[in-house]
Amino acid sequence: MVTSTMVASPMTAAPLDPVTHADVAVVGAGPGGAAAAAHLAARGRDVVVLDKDRFPRDKVCGDGLTPRVIRELLDLGLHDEAHGRAEGFAVQRGLRIHGGSVAMELPWPELDDWPNWGGTATRRVFDLTLARAAQRAGARLAEQHAVTGPVWRDPSQSRVAGVAWRDAEGRTGVVRAPVVIAADGAGGPMGKHLGITRRTERPMAVAARSYYRSSRADEPWISSFLDLTDADGQLLSGYGWVFPLDDGTINVGLGLLSTSAEFGAVSYRGLLESWSAGMAGQWETTPANRVGAVKTGPIPMGFNKTPLHQRGVLLVGDAGGMVNPMNGEGISYAMEAARLAAEVVDHTLSTRRTSDLDAYDRALRERIGGYYTLGRIFTELVGDPRVMRICTTYGMPYRPLMRLVFKMMAHLTDDRPADAKDVILNSLQRLAPAA
Ligand SMILES: Cc1cc2nc3c(=O)[nH]c(=O)nc-3n(C[C@H](O)[C@H](O)[C@H](O)COP(=O)(O)OP(=O)(O)OC[C@H]3O[C@@H](n4cnc5c(N)ncnc54)[C@H](O)[C@@H]3O)c2cc1C
């Protein structure tokens, strides 16, 4: 466990030598890369983590932290952040789901394996927190160092030997390491260099988000919306969210799944502006209250880049397309994969058997693969507005059913369940073939 209190204080990092040696090179210091670096450094490994940006930096996101993220924060020793006591972090009780004319409040489930609360933090704050936690654990963070590609041990490129970088001043160099963790996000370069392409049969989404000042920023619920309307009451495509933040703003966003007919054929910014105008009366989402620009980003889902290990390079988080297809949550999966990658890499550095790294791919698929197969079916179904309308009309009024759906979509059950709902959900995941 990484022990430290957080810390938005600046930390200086020594510049990298043109040739730097490490046990592990981590590409990207988002939640996946920073968590991997923190866990490996806490295990005594010499880690260099490179990011093209300087922290704090923005990242297009809903800023929602589910109980799965809270558990990862606790595991990293970030208790104040997990409990919403640190500046920039807020906690909420659960989800308020809006569908048709109904709104239902669903507290995060009470489980043995998971915290019963969630939170929010802007990615400026959240990612800085994790990057600093990695440094405090002993990782060397090189900011404004863009990785340009892997370095190979031999001309046949059978095995990685590190990564090459270019910094903001145009200096170049390499970090030589026997293992590389690629946590460079949805558009990062590592997958491309490895020849990994997106599996187009797997779902993805594109989402847009914006911030608004709102007197409702202290709400104890995050809100999600199954149907969106504009100011004239016209139905709009997509699903939306309003997540309250600690700084007096709300994060308002919407996304469209690749399984929906309008995917790629609409203006996401336009949709968000129309929806915001439609709910300005309730949420104060007027142009005057908007902070910053509307921004969009891809959400790669259901392991849409595989294999997750090859030639000494492990893909973590969005780099491996690890977002949950059922709810668009990616932070926790990046952090969980990072924790697992750190365990496997640490073991492999001791055994010096590269093939031991395959355990990472196997273990992730074993843990999450069945659930993601269900997620793919789910996205096919909800991509059809007729199915969604039936679910909203007939499902929304029934609280027990909505609680089950909420648990399923949030991927929150106990391993050894005492509750019949968990038994059903765990069995479904086990029966589904791993993605
Ligand atoms: C609109 C939107 C809303 C979302 N809402 C939520 C939400 O509410 N909750 C949730 O859990 N998830 C949400 N997600 C998904 C979530 O943002 C991602 O799953 C998560 O950020 C993945 O973390 P990561 O560490 O894998 O990648 P990233 O967070 O993308 O981090 C990758 C890092 O790699 C760095 N990098 C890239 N290229 C290079 C390079 N060449 N060299 C060095 N560094 C490089 C980047 O600068 C970045 O810091 C949302 C996504 C979008 C687009």
Short mmCIF file of C-alpha atoms and ligand atoms in Angstrom, two decimals:
data_model
loop_
_atom_site.label_atom_id
_atom_site.label_comp_id
_atom_site.label_asym_id
_atom_site.label_seq_id
_atom_site.Cartn_x
_atom_site.Cartn_y
_atom_site.Cartn_z
CA MET A 1 0.00 0.00 0.00
CA VAL A 2 1.21 3.48 -0.83
CA THR A 3 1.01 5.58 2.29
CA SER A 4 0.78 9.32 1.95
CA THR A 5 -1.66 12.08 2.40
CA MET A 6 -2.31 14.07 -0.67
CA VAL A 7 -0.88 16.78 -1.83
CA ALA A 8 -1.59 19.12 -4.58
CA SER A 9 1.79 20.64 -3.83
CA PRO A 10 4.24 20.82 -6.71
CA MET A 11 6.94 18.18 -6.75
CA THR A 12 10.01 18.60 -8.83
CA ALA A 13 11.34 15.75 -10.89
CA ALA A 14 14.94 15.42 -12.03
CA PRO A 15 15.19 15.72 -15.83
CA LEU A 16 15.73 12.42 -17.56
CA ASP A 17 19.19 11.56 -18.87
CA PRO A 18 19.29 10.82 -22.61
CA VAL A 19 19.64 7.19 -21.62
CA THR A 20 17.85 6.28 -18.40
CA HIS A 21 17.62 2.79 -16.98
CA ALA A 22 14.62 1.49 -15.00
CA ASP A 23 12.87 -1.75 -14.08
CA VAL A 24 9.67 -0.55 -15.73
CA ALA A 25 8.80 2.30 -18.12
CA VAL A 26 5.20 3.50 -17.84
CA VAL A 27 3.76 5.51 -20.72
CA GLY A 28 1.09 7.96 -19.55
CA ALA A 29 0.39 9.23 -16.04
CA GLY A 30 -3.42 9.19 -16.15
CA PRO A 31 -5.22 6.99 -13.59
CA GLY A 32 -3.91 3.78 -15.18
CA GLY A 33 -0.27 4.81 -15.52
CA ALA A 34 -0.03 6.68 -12.23
CA ALA A 35 -1.64 3.82 -10.29
CA ALA A 36 0.65 1.25 -11.94
CA ALA A 37 3.68 3.40 -11.12
CA ALA A 38 2.53 3.89 -7.52
CA HIS A 39 1.98 0.16 -6.96
CA LEU A 40 5.26 -0.87 -8.57
CA ALA A 41 7.27 1.78 -6.72
CA ALA A 42 5.63 0.70 -3.46
CA ARG A 43 6.91 -2.81 -4.23
CA GLY A 44 10.43 -1.39 -4.47
CA ARG A 45 10.69 -1.34 -8.26
CA ASP A 46 12.50 1.43 -10.09
CA VAL A 47 9.80 3.02 -12.27
CA VAL A 48 9.95 5.88 -14.75
CA VAL A 49 6.56 7.22 -15.82
CA LEU A 50 6.43 9.60 -18.78
CA ASP A 51 3.57 11.88 -19.74
CA LYS A 52 3.37 14.26 -22.67
CA ASP A 53 1.53 16.81 -20.53
CA ARG A 54 2.31 18.75 -17.39
CA PHE A 55 0.08 18.24 -14.33
CA PRO A 56 -2.42 19.50 -13.46
CA ARG A 57 -4.00 19.09 -16.86
CA ASP A 58 -7.53 18.70 -18.13
CA LYS A 59 -8.93 15.42 -19.44
CA VAL A 60 -12.37 15.17 -21.02
CA CYS A 61 -14.39 13.12 -18.54
CA GLY A 62 -17.59 13.01 -16.51
CA ASP A 63 -15.44 13.14 -13.35
CA GLY A 64 -17.55 10.41 -11.71
CA LEU A 65 -15.82 8.12 -9.20
CA THR A 66 -17.84 4.98 -8.48
CA PRO A 67 -17.31 2.79 -5.39
CA ARG A 68 -14.85 0.79 -7.53
CA VAL A 69 -12.64 3.91 -7.76
CA ILE A 70 -13.11 4.65 -4.08
CA ARG A 71 -11.79 1.18 -3.27
CA GLU A 72 -8.70 1.81 -5.42
CA LEU A 73 -8.11 5.16 -3.70
CA LEU A 74 -8.34 3.48 -0.30
CA ASP A 75 -5.94 0.80 -1.47
CA LEU A 76 -3.46 3.52 -2.46
CA GLY A 77 -3.75 5.03 1.01
CA LEU A 78 -5.60 8.12 -0.29
CA HIS A 79 -8.17 8.13 2.52
CA ASP A 80 -8.94 11.87 2.62
CA GLU A 81 -9.64 11.85 -1.10
CA ALA A 82 -11.76 8.69 -0.87
CA HIS A 83 -13.85 10.19 1.91
CA GLY A 84 -14.24 13.58 0.21
CA ARG A 85 -12.23 15.39 2.89
CA ALA A 86 -9.50 16.58 0.50
CA GLU A 87 -10.03 19.76 -1.47
CA GLY A 88 -11.53 19.09 -4.87
CA PHE A 89 -13.11 15.77 -3.88
CA ALA A 90 -16.84 15.38 -3.15
CA VAL A 91 -18.77 12.28 -2.12
CA GLN A 92 -22.31 11.25 -3.02
CA ARG A 93 -24.75 8.69 -1.73
CA GLY A 94 -25.82 7.17 -5.03
CA LEU A 95 -27.52 7.65 -8.35
CA ARG A 96 -30.66 9.54 -9.21
CA ILE A 97 -31.90 8.01 -12.42
CA HIS A 98 -34.26 10.00 -14.64
CA GLY A 99 -36.39 8.27 -17.28
CA GLY A 100 -39.64 9.45 -18.82
CA SER A 101 -41.38 11.44 -16.12
CA VAL A 102 -39.91 9.35 -13.29
CA ALA A 103 -36.82 10.04 -11.16
CA MET A 104 -35.64 7.42 -8.69
CA GLU A 105 -32.88 7.69 -6.10
CA LEU A 106 -30.80 4.54 -5.77
CA PRO A 107 -28.16 4.53 -3.02
CA TRP A 108 -24.88 2.77 -3.86
CA PRO A 109 -25.39 -0.84 -2.73
CA GLU A 110 -24.41 -2.07 0.73
CA LEU A 111 -21.80 -4.77 0.09
CA ASP A 112 -18.92 -6.42 1.92
CA ASP A 113 -16.45 -6.04 -0.95
CA TRP A 114 -17.15 -2.43 -1.95
CA PRO A 115 -17.58 0.95 -0.24
CA ASN A 116 -21.18 2.16 -0.13
CA TRP A 117 -20.38 5.61 -1.49
CA GLY A 118 -19.06 7.23 -4.63
CA GLY A 119 -17.53 10.58 -5.43
CA THR A 120 -16.51 13.15 -7.98
CA ALA A 121 -13.36 15.16 -8.70
CA THR A 122 -12.28 17.05 -11.78
CA ARG A 123 -9.55 15.27 -13.65
CA ARG A 124 -7.23 18.22 -13.03
CA VAL A 125 -7.45 17.40 -9.33
CA PHE A 126 -7.84 13.62 -9.55
CA ASP A 127 -4.99 12.91 -11.96
CA LEU A 128 -2.65 15.30 -10.17
CA THR A 129 -3.45 13.47 -6.93
CA LEU A 130 -2.52 10.11 -8.42
CA ALA A 131 0.58 11.41 -10.18
CA ARG A 132 1.84 12.89 -6.91
CA ALA A 133 1.00 9.66 -5.06
CA ALA A 134 3.15 7.76 -7.57
CA GLN A 135 6.03 10.19 -7.01
CA ARG A 136 5.71 9.95 -3.27
CA ALA A 137 5.86 6.17 -3.54
CA GLY A 138 9.20 6.61 -5.34
CA ALA A 139 8.34 6.63 -9.05
CA ARG A 140 10.21 9.09 -11.27
CA LEU A 141 7.68 11.18 -13.20
CA ALA A 142 8.85 12.85 -16.39
CA GLU A 143 6.24 15.43 -17.38
CA GLN A 144 6.14 16.94 -20.88
CA HIS A 145 7.97 13.88 -22.18
CA ALA A 146 6.06 12.47 -25.15
CA VAL A 147 6.83 8.86 -25.88
CA THR A 148 7.48 8.42 -29.58
CA GLY A 149 7.50 4.62 -29.64
CA PRO A 150 8.97 1.45 -28.20
CA VAL A 151 12.65 0.56 -28.30
CA TRP A 152 13.24 -3.07 -29.30
CA ARG A 153 15.85 -5.47 -28.01
CA ASP A 154 16.51 -6.99 -31.43
CA PRO A 155 15.82 -6.16 -35.10
CA SER A 156 13.02 -8.71 -35.27
CA GLN A 157 11.19 -6.71 -32.56
CA SER A 158 10.48 -9.84 -30.56
CA ARG A 159 10.92 -8.16 -27.19
CA VAL A 160 10.65 -4.60 -25.93
CA ALA A 161 13.68 -2.92 -24.36
CA GLY A 162 12.16 0.43 -23.36
CA VAL A 163 10.67 3.55 -24.94
CA ALA A 164 11.94 6.58 -26.86
CA TRP A 165 10.83 10.09 -25.88
CA ARG A 166 10.91 13.70 -26.98
CA ASP A 167 10.50 16.48 -24.41
CA ALA A 168 8.91 19.92 -24.72
CA GLU A 169 12.28 21.46 -25.68
CA GLY A 170 12.78 18.95 -28.47
CA ARG A 171 15.39 16.89 -26.60
CA THR A 172 15.20 13.17 -27.27
CA GLY A 173 16.21 10.12 -25.30
CA VAL A 174 15.30 6.62 -24.25
CA VAL A 175 14.22 4.90 -21.07
CA ARG A 176 15.63 1.39 -21.17
CA ALA A 177 13.50 -1.13 -19.28
CA PRO A 178 12.66 -4.83 -19.73
CA VAL A 179 8.93 -4.18 -19.27
CA VAL A 180 6.76 -1.35 -20.58
CA ILE A 181 3.29 -0.47 -19.35
CA ALA A 182 1.33 1.36 -22.03
CA ALA A 183 -1.26 3.50 -20.24
CA ASP A 184 -1.34 6.20 -22.90
CA GLY A 185 -5.11 6.46 -23.23
CA ALA A 186 -7.51 5.97 -26.11
CA GLY A 187 -5.39 7.83 -28.66
CA GLY A 188 -1.92 6.96 -27.39
CA PRO A 189 0.83 5.84 -29.74
CA MET A 190 1.93 2.56 -28.14
CA GLY A 191 -0.85 0.35 -29.52
CA LYS A 192 -0.27 1.68 -33.01
CA HIS A 193 3.45 0.91 -32.80
CA LEU A 194 2.63 -2.61 -31.69
CA GLY A 195 0.29 -3.01 -34.66
CA ILE A 196 -2.80 -3.32 -32.49
CA THR A 197 -5.96 -2.02 -34.12
CA ARG A 198 -9.34 -1.34 -32.54
CA ARG A 199 -11.70 -4.30 -32.65
CA THR A 200 -14.55 -2.65 -34.48
CA GLU A 201 -17.06 -5.35 -33.52
CA ARG A 202 -16.68 -4.20 -29.91
CA PRO A 203 -18.66 -1.22 -28.67
CA MET A 204 -17.40 2.26 -28.08
CA ALA A 205 -18.99 5.60 -27.36
CA VAL A 206 -18.29 9.24 -28.01
CA ALA A 207 -19.26 11.69 -25.30
CA ALA A 208 -19.32 15.45 -24.78
CA ARG A 209 -19.12 17.34 -21.53
CA SER A 210 -19.24 20.86 -20.17
CA TYR A 211 -19.10 22.58 -16.77
CA TYR A 212 -21.74 24.95 -15.38
CA ARG A 213 -21.85 26.96 -12.18
CA SER A 214 -24.93 25.76 -10.32
CA SER A 215 -26.43 26.11 -6.86
CA ARG A 216 -27.11 22.36 -7.09
CA ALA A 217 -23.41 21.49 -7.04
CA ASP A 218 -23.70 20.21 -3.48
CA GLU A 219 -26.29 17.53 -4.30
CA PRO A 220 -25.72 14.18 -2.59
CA TRP A 221 -26.63 12.26 -5.79
CA ILE A 222 -25.09 11.93 -9.21
CA SER A 223 -27.80 12.04 -11.87
CA SER A 224 -28.18 10.05 -15.06
CA PHE A 225 -30.78 10.58 -17.76
CA LEU A 226 -32.18 7.86 -19.99
CA ASP A 227 -33.97 10.28 -22.31
CA LEU A 228 -32.95 13.81 -23.21
CA THR A 229 -35.11 16.64 -24.50
CA ASP A 230 -34.38 20.12 -25.79
CA ALA A 231 -36.06 23.39 -24.77
CA ASP A 232 -39.05 22.58 -27.05
CA GLY A 233 -39.50 19.14 -25.51
CA GLN A 234 -38.14 17.35 -28.60
CA LEU A 235 -36.44 14.03 -27.89
CA LEU A 236 -32.65 14.05 -28.46
CA SER A 237 -30.29 11.11 -29.05
CA GLY A 238 -28.05 9.75 -26.33
CA TYR A 239 -27.89 9.32 -22.56
CA GLY A 240 -26.83 12.06 -20.20
CA TRP A 241 -25.39 12.81 -16.80
CA VAL A 242 -25.12 15.64 -14.28
CA PHE A 243 -22.36 15.12 -11.72
CA PRO A 244 -21.97 17.67 -8.89
CA LEU A 245 -18.44 18.81 -8.08
CA ASP A 246 -16.67 20.22 -5.06
CA ASP A 247 -15.87 23.55 -6.76
CA GLY A 248 -19.45 24.84 -7.18
CA THR A 249 -19.84 23.53 -10.72
CA ILE A 250 -21.64 20.57 -12.23
CA ASN A 251 -20.25 18.34 -14.97
CA VAL A 252 -22.98 17.96 -17.61
CA GLY A 253 -22.45 15.48 -20.40
CA LEU A 254 -23.99 13.05 -22.82
CA GLY A 255 -22.77 10.12 -24.84
CA LEU A 256 -23.83 7.98 -27.76
CA LEU A 257 -23.02 4.30 -28.18
CA SER A 258 -21.58 2.99 -31.43
CA THR A 259 -24.56 0.61 -31.55
CA SER A 260 -27.03 3.48 -31.96
CA ALA A 261 -28.14 4.56 -35.43
CA GLU A 262 -27.11 8.21 -34.93
CA PHE A 263 -23.55 7.37 -33.83
CA GLY A 264 -21.10 9.54 -35.75
CA ALA A 265 -23.92 11.29 -37.60
CA VAL A 266 -24.71 14.03 -35.08
CA SER A 267 -22.97 17.02 -33.53
CA TYR A 268 -22.23 16.03 -29.93
CA ARG A 269 -21.58 19.63 -28.96
CA GLY A 270 -24.87 20.69 -30.56
CA LEU A 271 -26.74 17.93 -28.73
CA LEU A 272 -25.22 18.93 -25.41
CA GLU A 273 -26.08 22.59 -25.94
CA SER A 274 -29.69 21.70 -26.85
CA TRP A 275 -30.07 19.42 -23.85
CA SER A 276 -28.50 21.96 -21.48
CA ALA A 277 -30.91 24.61 -22.76
CA GLY A 278 -33.79 22.19 -22.16
CA MET A 279 -32.94 21.69 -18.49
CA ALA A 280 -31.71 25.19 -17.66
CA GLY A 281 -34.80 25.75 -15.49
CA GLN A 282 -33.85 22.86 -13.18
CA TRP A 283 -30.05 22.87 -13.29
CA GLU A 284 -29.10 26.49 -14.17
CA THR A 285 -27.31 25.24 -17.29
CA THR A 286 -27.48 28.58 -19.10
CA PRO A 287 -24.76 29.86 -21.45
CA ALA A 288 -23.95 32.53 -18.83
CA ASN A 289 -23.20 29.83 -16.24
CA ARG A 290 -21.03 27.76 -18.53
CA VAL A 291 -17.38 27.46 -17.54
CA GLY A 292 -14.99 26.64 -20.38
CA ALA A 293 -15.74 24.98 -23.69
CA VAL A 294 -17.78 21.90 -24.52
CA LYS A 295 -15.29 19.11 -25.15
CA THR A 296 -15.71 15.65 -26.65
CA GLY A 297 -13.78 12.40 -26.34
CA PRO A 298 -13.87 8.70 -27.28
CA ILE A 299 -14.79 5.98 -24.79
CA PRO A 300 -13.23 2.63 -25.84
CA MET A 301 -15.13 -0.30 -24.32
CA GLY A 302 -15.14 -4.01 -23.61
CA PHE A 303 -11.42 -4.72 -24.24
CA ASN A 304 -11.53 -3.35 -27.77
CA LYS A 305 -7.75 -3.65 -28.12
CA THR A 306 -6.18 -7.04 -27.60
CA PRO A 307 -3.95 -8.85 -26.71
CA LEU A 308 -3.36 -7.01 -23.46
CA HIS A 309 0.21 -8.28 -23.30
CA GLN A 310 2.63 -8.76 -26.10
CA ARG A 311 6.44 -8.67 -26.36
CA GLY A 312 6.91 -7.22 -22.90
CA VAL A 313 4.32 -4.43 -23.30
CA LEU A 314 1.16 -4.46 -21.16
CA LEU A 315 -1.85 -2.35 -22.14
CA VAL A 316 -3.61 -0.70 -19.20
CA GLY A 317 -6.86 1.32 -19.16
CA ASP A 318 -8.13 3.08 -22.28
CA ALA A 319 -5.02 1.92 -24.15
CA GLY A 320 -6.59 -1.55 -23.94
CA GLY A 321 -10.17 -0.30 -24.39
CA MET A 322 -11.16 -1.25 -20.85
CA VAL A 323 -14.20 0.95 -20.22
CA ASN A 324 -17.31 -0.79 -18.86
CA PRO A 325 -19.78 -0.99 -21.79
CA MET A 326 -22.73 -0.83 -19.42
CA ASN A 327 -22.01 2.55 -17.84
CA GLY A 328 -19.04 4.24 -19.54
CA GLU A 329 -16.89 4.00 -16.43
CA GLY A 330 -13.19 3.71 -17.18
CA ILE A 331 -11.21 5.16 -14.28
CA SER A 332 -11.67 2.21 -11.95
CA TYR A 333 -10.92 -0.37 -14.64
CA ALA A 334 -7.71 1.48 -15.53
CA MET A 335 -6.72 1.50 -11.84
CA GLU A 336 -7.68 -2.14 -11.24
CA ALA A 337 -5.79 -3.25 -14.34
CA ALA A 338 -2.84 -1.18 -13.12
CA ARG A 339 -2.86 -2.95 -9.76
CA LEU A 340 -2.96 -6.33 -11.45
CA ALA A 341 -0.25 -5.32 -13.95
CA ALA A 342 1.97 -4.24 -11.05
CA GLU A 343 1.56 -7.64 -9.34
CA VAL A 344 2.34 -9.56 -12.53
CA VAL A 345 5.26 -7.33 -13.53
CA ASP A 346 6.76 -7.46 -10.05
CA HIS A 347 6.59 -11.26 -10.13
CA THR A 348 8.03 -11.42 -13.66
CA LEU A 349 10.95 -9.15 -12.78
CA SER A 350 11.84 -11.72 -10.12
CA THR A 351 11.43 -14.83 -12.28
CA ARG A 352 12.85 -13.13 -15.41
CA ARG A 353 10.48 -15.26 -17.51
CA THR A 354 8.78 -12.95 -20.02
CA SER A 355 6.04 -15.50 -20.61
CA ASP A 356 4.90 -14.90 -17.02
CA LEU A 357 3.54 -11.55 -18.23
CA ASP A 358 0.79 -13.45 -20.08
CA ALA A 359 -0.82 -13.96 -16.68
CA TYR A 360 -1.96 -10.32 -16.88
CA ASP A 361 -4.09 -10.85 -19.98
CA ARG A 362 -5.47 -14.14 -18.64
CA ALA A 363 -6.34 -12.77 -15.20
CA LEU A 364 -8.06 -9.65 -16.54
CA ARG A 365 -10.21 -11.65 -18.93
CA GLU A 366 -11.02 -14.12 -16.17
CA ARG A 367 -12.11 -11.34 -13.82
CA ILE A 368 -13.94 -9.07 -16.22
CA GLY A 369 -14.26 -10.90 -19.56
CA GLY A 370 -17.64 -12.55 -18.86
CA TYR A 371 -19.08 -9.28 -17.61
CA TYR A 372 -17.87 -7.44 -20.71
CA THR A 373 -19.49 -10.07 -22.93
CA LEU A 374 -22.78 -9.27 -21.18
CA GLY A 375 -21.94 -5.59 -21.67
CA ARG A 376 -21.66 -6.07 -25.41
CA ILE A 377 -25.13 -7.65 -25.51
CA PHE A 378 -26.40 -4.80 -23.35
CA THR A 379 -25.05 -2.14 -25.74
CA GLU A 380 -26.68 -3.90 -28.71
CA LEU A 381 -30.02 -3.80 -26.89
CA VAL A 382 -29.94 -0.24 -25.57
CA GLY A 383 -28.58 1.07 -28.88
CA ASP A 384 -32.14 0.48 -30.14
CA PRO A 385 -34.37 3.32 -28.90
CA ARG A 386 -37.47 1.03 -28.97
CA VAL A 387 -35.88 -1.32 -26.42
CA MET A 388 -34.87 1.64 -24.31
CA ARG A 389 -38.37 3.08 -24.41
CA ILE A 390 -39.88 -0.23 -23.24
CA CYS A 391 -37.32 -0.44 -20.41
CA THR A 392 -37.99 3.14 -19.33
CA THR A 393 -41.77 2.79 -19.47
CA TYR A 394 -42.12 -0.59 -17.79
CA GLY A 395 -38.90 -0.92 -15.77
CA MET A 396 -38.48 2.51 -14.22
CA PRO A 397 -41.45 2.38 -11.85
CA TYR A 398 -40.21 -0.87 -10.19
CA ARG A 399 -37.63 -0.17 -7.52
CA PRO A 400 -36.41 -3.77 -6.96
CA LEU A 401 -35.84 -4.18 -10.68
CA MET A 402 -34.04 -0.84 -10.91
CA ARG A 403 -31.81 -1.81 -7.98
CA LEU A 404 -30.84 -5.01 -9.78
CA VAL A 405 -30.16 -3.12 -13.03
CA PHE A 406 -28.13 -0.51 -11.13
CA LYS A 407 -25.96 -3.19 -9.51
CA MET A 408 -25.45 -4.88 -12.84
CA MET A 409 -24.55 -1.68 -14.68
CA ALA A 410 -22.21 -0.54 -11.90
CA HIS A 411 -20.62 -4.02 -11.76
CA LEU A 412 -21.00 -4.19 -8.00
CA THR A 413 -21.58 -7.56 -6.38
CA ASP A 414 -19.91 -9.48 -3.58
CA ASP A 415 -17.71 -12.43 -4.51
CA ARG A 416 -19.38 -14.50 -1.80
CA PRO A 417 -22.88 -13.11 -2.01
CA ALA A 418 -25.43 -13.17 0.74
CA ASP A 419 -27.96 -11.52 -1.54
CA ALA A 420 -30.00 -13.29 -4.24
CA LYS A 421 -29.43 -10.41 -6.69
CA ASP A 422 -25.67 -10.96 -6.45
CA VAL A 423 -26.06 -14.70 -6.98
CA ILE A 424 -27.98 -14.03 -10.20
CA LEU A 425 -25.52 -11.42 -11.45
CA ASN A 426 -22.43 -13.46 -10.57
CA SER A 427 -23.87 -16.54 -12.29
CA LEU A 428 -24.62 -14.56 -15.45
CA GLN A 429 -21.04 -13.28 -15.52
CA ARG A 430 -19.63 -16.76 -15.02
CA LEU A 431 -21.83 -18.26 -17.73
CA ALA A 432 -20.98 -15.61 -20.32
CA PRO A 433 -17.87 -16.49 -22.33
CA ALA A 434 -14.96 -14.16 -21.50
CA ALA A 435 -14.48 -11.29 -23.98
C1 LIG B 1 -16.68 12.50 -22.03
C2 LIG B 1 -16.16 11.36 -21.19
C3 LIG B 1 -16.73 11.14 -19.96
C4 LIG B 1 -16.23 10.12 -19.13
N1 LIG B 1 -16.74 9.99 -17.88
C5 LIG B 1 -16.22 9.09 -17.03
C6 LIG B 1 -16.65 9.05 -15.68
O1 LIG B 1 -17.46 9.86 -15.22
N2 LIG B 1 -16.11 8.10 -14.86
C7 LIG B 1 -15.19 7.20 -15.31
O2 LIG B 1 -14.76 6.33 -14.54
N3 LIG B 1 -14.74 7.25 -16.59
C8 LIG B 1 -15.22 8.18 -17.44
N4 LIG B 1 -14.72 8.27 -18.72
C9 LIG B 1 -13.65 7.35 -19.13
C10 LIG B 1 -12.31 7.77 -18.50
O3 LIG B 1 -12.06 9.13 -18.80
C11 LIG B 1 -11.15 6.90 -19.02
O4 LIG B 1 -11.55 5.56 -19.04
C12 LIG B 1 -9.90 7.05 -18.15
O5 LIG B 1 -9.38 8.35 -18.24
C13 LIG B 1 -8.84 6.04 -18.53
O6 LIG B 1 -7.63 6.31 -17.85
P1 LIG B 1 -6.22 5.96 -18.54
O7 LIG B 1 -5.19 6.21 -17.51
O8 LIG B 1 -6.29 4.65 -19.19
O9 LIG B 1 -6.10 7.02 -19.74
P2 LIG B 1 -6.04 8.60 -19.71
O10 LIG B 1 -6.77 9.14 -18.58
O11 LIG B 1 -6.48 9.02 -21.09
O12 LIG B 1 -4.51 8.94 -19.52
C14 LIG B 1 -3.59 8.71 -20.56
C15 LIG B 1 -2.38 9.58 -20.30
O13 LIG B 1 -1.40 9.24 -21.31
C16 LIG B 1 -0.77 10.44 -21.71
N5 LIG B 1 -0.21 10.22 -23.05
C17 LIG B 1 -0.86 10.05 -24.23
N6 LIG B 1 0.02 9.92 -25.23
C18 LIG B 1 1.25 9.98 -24.68
C19 LIG B 1 2.57 9.92 -25.21
N7 LIG B 1 2.81 9.77 -26.51
N8 LIG B 1 3.61 10.01 -24.36
C20 LIG B 1 3.42 10.20 -23.02
N9 LIG B 1 2.17 10.29 -22.48
C21 LIG B 1 1.12 10.18 -23.29
C22 LIG B 1 -1.88 11.48 -21.67
O14 LIG B 1 -1.34 12.80 -21.58
C23 LIG B 1 -2.64 11.07 -20.42
O15 LIG B 1 -2.17 11.74 -19.28
C24 LIG B 1 -15.19 9.27 -19.58
C25 LIG B 1 -14.62 9.50 -20.85
C26 LIG B 1 -15.10 10.54 -21.64
C27 LIG B 1 -14.45 10.77 -22.98
#
